[in-house]
Amino acid sequence: MDMRRRSFLAAGAAGAAGAAGAAALLGEAGTAEAATQAATEVPARRPAGFLNENVPLRDLAAKIGLRIGSAIIPQDIDTPTWNAIAASQFDVYTPGNEMKWQVVEPEQGVFDWTGADNLVSFADASRALVRGHTLCWHNQLPNWLLANVAAGDYTKTQLLDLLQQHIFTEVGRFRGRIWQWDVCNEFLTDSNPSQVDPSNWWIVNAGPECIPLAFTWAHEADRNALLFYNDYNIGGEDGSNAKHNAAFALVQGLLEDGIPIHGVGNQGHLDTQYGWSPQLLRQDLEHFASLGLKSAITEADVRTFVNNATAQVPTDNLALFAHPFEFSEMLKAVLAVPEAISFTMWGFTDSDSWVPGFFTGEGYATVYDVNQQPKQAYYSLQSELAIAAHGAPHRVKTYTPPITRPIS
Ligand code: G3I
């Protein structure tokens, strides 16, 4: 009798059911041998809340301490049906745009925290955490900053001072309310080998020291927030693992220099037209863990070619299989690595996905369709999480003939 069986029998009700089952089996199989065997067996047991359509992803994931998240845009909060999905299914939210510098300081010294504050309040109301996104990125910078830098108005030191001020202001405002911050975002080249991009706007204008400084300032502003480096194609999505190796070298160097960094965010933007190795993703997450770092999937989605941007029906029937498969495999890589602490999708419905606006002819990237109905990918994530949380239910008892004689 193994430990699993013993603990089930110890549950009393299960033990009584087992004895009743033995009596029934004696009549059925008609041998004392079968009765003895049956007495030690357990009845089928499907854990309560194991798997039905009403069990939210966040509840299943919570059983193993994993957070399930989504990027949230204002429309997700303002539209009641979308709000209901976001509030019930996810327990970590990332603002899609509302904490980016362009949004929070549209004019120098003039702040607009409306979207960021709403997101944090929504998270509080939904008992969800927040991933702050993002403090130092070459994209979505305010026009005044871009214009002043282009005009040569700042020395490197003055630009670094502005970055420090930005980080102190934003991280300070939300001190104690942010679980993970994406401090630096997308600094690596897509080449093989990959490296910190010498033509990156921040590297050109402020110098490579902006990366360690950004982490140091974020830590000064909120000692408890987990500080992440975040990028795409660092989980083997480029086939070569070149970008993973560059990310590894970057964060290893930061650690060696005593810089406060706690995790690596793997964005997880996949496209069914490209090959991708789930095994490589798991190994890459383990590789980051070998440095003592946490990891997270931060922007998962799986895009494919569709009929049009409104209906977003895949044009290749095989995409209907590739789409849930790739979501499932990303999640399974996370489940296999205890240091991977959250799995966040970049939007939860095809209606609010960034994909159709950025990739001509592509869409269908999220787990809910354009009518906010769950797709197969949703159910795949749900069953992976259910099995992770509870284990698979024990098989139902059947009579099994003894295998003792060779077949003549
Ligand atoms: O807010 C303006 C609106 O006033 C204007 O009328 C409209 C016209 O196009 O544009 C609106 O701004 C758009 C903004 O999203 C808000 O919707 C920008 O054009 C658009 O470029 C911007 O796109 C965002 C993109 O980052 C910018 O690179 C996406 O929403 C956002 O989902 C996306 O998120 C990034 C992550 O931060 C980092 N990783 C990649 C990921 C996907 O690109």
Short mmCIF file of C-alpha atoms in Angstrom, two decimals, residues 224-364:
data_model
loop_
_atom_site.label_atom_id
_atom_site.label_comp_id
_atom_site.label_asym_id
_atom_site.label_seq_id
_atom_site.Cartn_x
_atom_site.Cartn_y
_atom_site.Cartn_z
CA ASN A 224 10.08 45.16 -0.87
CA ALA A 225 9.19 45.16 -4.56
CA LEU A 226 10.64 42.34 -6.65
CA LEU A 227 12.71 43.90 -9.41
CA PHE A 228 12.66 42.24 -12.84
CA TYR A 229 14.50 42.49 -16.12
CA ASN A 230 11.85 41.85 -18.83
CA ASP A 231 12.32 40.87 -22.48
CA TYR A 232 10.94 38.79 -25.36
CA ASN A 233 12.51 35.74 -27.05
CA ILE A 234 14.62 34.88 -24.02
CA GLY A 235 12.97 31.46 -23.54
CA GLY A 236 14.28 29.81 -26.69
CA GLU A 237 11.68 31.40 -28.97
CA ASP A 238 14.47 32.43 -31.34
CA GLY A 239 15.48 28.77 -31.79
CA SER A 240 19.14 29.48 -31.11
CA ASN A 241 18.78 30.56 -27.45
CA ALA A 242 21.09 33.48 -28.39
CA LYS A 243 18.90 36.06 -26.69
CA HIS A 244 18.49 33.88 -23.61
CA ASN A 245 22.26 33.68 -23.29
CA ALA A 246 22.57 37.46 -23.55
CA ALA A 247 19.86 37.94 -20.91
CA PHE A 248 21.59 35.43 -18.66
CA ALA A 249 24.94 37.23 -19.04
CA LEU A 250 23.28 40.58 -18.33
CA VAL A 251 21.54 39.52 -15.12
CA GLN A 252 24.52 37.45 -13.95
CA GLY A 253 26.71 40.55 -14.35
CA LEU A 254 24.23 42.64 -12.37
CA LEU A 255 24.20 40.08 -9.57
CA GLU A 256 27.99 39.90 -9.52
CA ASP A 257 28.08 43.68 -9.13
CA GLY A 258 25.70 43.51 -6.18
CA ILE A 259 22.83 45.20 -8.05
CA PRO A 260 19.37 44.51 -6.57
CA ILE A 261 17.65 42.33 -9.18
CA HIS A 262 15.26 39.56 -8.19
CA GLY A 263 13.80 38.11 -11.33
CA VAL A 264 13.60 37.80 -15.09
CA GLY A 265 10.38 38.27 -17.04
CA ASN A 266 10.03 36.17 -20.15
CA GLN A 267 7.37 37.93 -22.21
CA GLY A 268 6.19 34.82 -24.09
CA HIS A 269 4.85 36.33 -27.31
CA LEU A 270 4.50 33.29 -29.58
CA ASP A 271 3.39 32.91 -33.19
CA THR A 272 2.14 29.57 -34.52
CA GLN A 273 4.07 30.03 -37.78
CA TYR A 274 7.42 29.62 -36.02
CA GLY A 275 8.90 26.57 -34.36
CA TRP A 276 9.40 26.73 -30.62
CA SER A 277 10.73 24.31 -28.01
CA PRO A 278 8.84 24.06 -24.72
CA GLN A 279 11.77 22.05 -23.30
CA LEU A 280 14.10 24.95 -24.01
CA LEU A 281 11.77 27.33 -22.19
CA ARG A 282 11.76 25.10 -19.10
CA GLN A 283 15.56 24.76 -19.20
CA ASP A 284 15.91 28.52 -19.61
CA LEU A 285 13.68 29.18 -16.59
CA GLU A 286 15.75 26.69 -14.61
CA HIS A 287 18.91 28.43 -15.83
CA PHE A 288 17.72 31.75 -14.36
CA ALA A 289 16.77 29.92 -11.17
CA SER A 290 20.34 28.59 -10.93
CA LEU A 291 21.38 32.21 -10.29
CA GLY A 292 18.92 32.41 -7.40
CA LEU A 293 16.52 34.51 -9.48
CA LYS A 294 12.75 34.25 -9.70
CA SER A 295 11.14 34.20 -13.12
CA ALA A 296 7.75 34.94 -14.61
CA ILE A 297 5.95 34.66 -17.90
CA THR A 298 4.88 38.28 -18.28
CA GLU A 299 3.11 38.81 -21.60
CA ALA A 300 1.98 35.42 -22.94
CA ASP A 301 0.00 35.30 -26.14
CA VAL A 302 -0.04 33.06 -29.21
CA ARG A 303 -0.88 34.78 -32.47
CA THR A 304 -1.81 33.21 -35.78
CA PHE A 305 -3.13 34.24 -39.22
CA VAL A 306 -6.82 35.17 -39.20
CA ASN A 307 -9.58 36.06 -41.69
CA ASN A 308 -9.83 39.67 -40.46
CA ALA A 309 -9.11 41.81 -37.41
CA THR A 310 -12.77 41.91 -36.32
CA ALA A 311 -13.80 38.24 -36.23
CA GLN A 312 -10.25 36.86 -35.84
CA VAL A 313 -11.05 33.37 -37.14
CA PRO A 314 -7.85 31.39 -37.86
CA THR A 315 -7.31 30.71 -41.54
CA ASP A 316 -5.38 27.49 -40.94
CA ASN A 317 -7.32 24.75 -39.12
CA LEU A 318 -4.12 23.47 -37.52
CA ALA A 319 -3.87 26.77 -35.63
CA LEU A 320 -6.83 25.56 -33.56
CA PHE A 321 -4.49 22.89 -32.20
CA ALA A 322 -1.24 24.86 -32.13
CA HIS A 323 -2.83 27.73 -30.18
CA PRO A 324 -3.94 25.82 -27.06
CA PHE A 325 -0.87 23.57 -27.29
CA GLU A 326 1.56 26.47 -27.08
CA PHE A 327 -0.34 28.10 -24.20
CA SER A 328 -0.39 24.77 -22.37
CA GLU A 329 3.30 24.11 -22.91
CA MET A 330 4.27 27.58 -21.71
CA LEU A 331 2.28 27.02 -18.55
CA LYS A 332 3.73 23.53 -18.05
CA ALA A 333 7.26 24.94 -18.23
CA VAL A 334 6.28 27.35 -15.46
CA LEU A 335 4.66 24.59 -13.40
CA ALA A 336 7.88 22.56 -13.57
CA VAL A 337 10.03 25.38 -12.15
CA PRO A 338 9.18 26.47 -8.58
CA GLU A 339 11.04 29.77 -8.98
CA ALA A 340 8.59 30.76 -11.76
CA ILE A 341 6.08 32.66 -9.64
CA SER A 342 3.52 34.07 -12.07
CA PHE A 343 2.02 33.43 -15.49
CA THR A 344 0.62 36.60 -17.05
CA MET A 345 -1.08 36.92 -20.43
CA TRP A 346 -0.92 40.09 -22.50
CA GLY A 347 -4.66 40.70 -22.51
CA PHE A 348 -7.35 38.09 -21.98
CA THR A 349 -9.73 38.65 -24.89
CA ASP A 350 -9.05 38.99 -28.61
CA SER A 351 -11.09 42.21 -28.39
CA ASP A 352 -8.38 43.98 -26.41
CA SER A 353 -5.27 42.33 -27.86
CA TRP A 354 -2.43 44.44 -29.25
CA VAL A 355 -1.76 41.83 -31.98
CA PRO A 356 -4.10 42.84 -34.86
CA GLY A 357 -2.81 46.41 -34.62
CA PHE A 358 0.83 45.37 -34.82
CA PHE A 359 0.97 42.26 -37.02
CA THR A 360 -0.91 42.57 -40.29
CA GLY A 361 -3.23 39.61 -40.84
CA GLU A 362 -2.66 38.08 -37.40
CA GLY A 363 -4.80 37.78 -34.28
CA TYR A 364 -6.62 35.12 -32.18
#
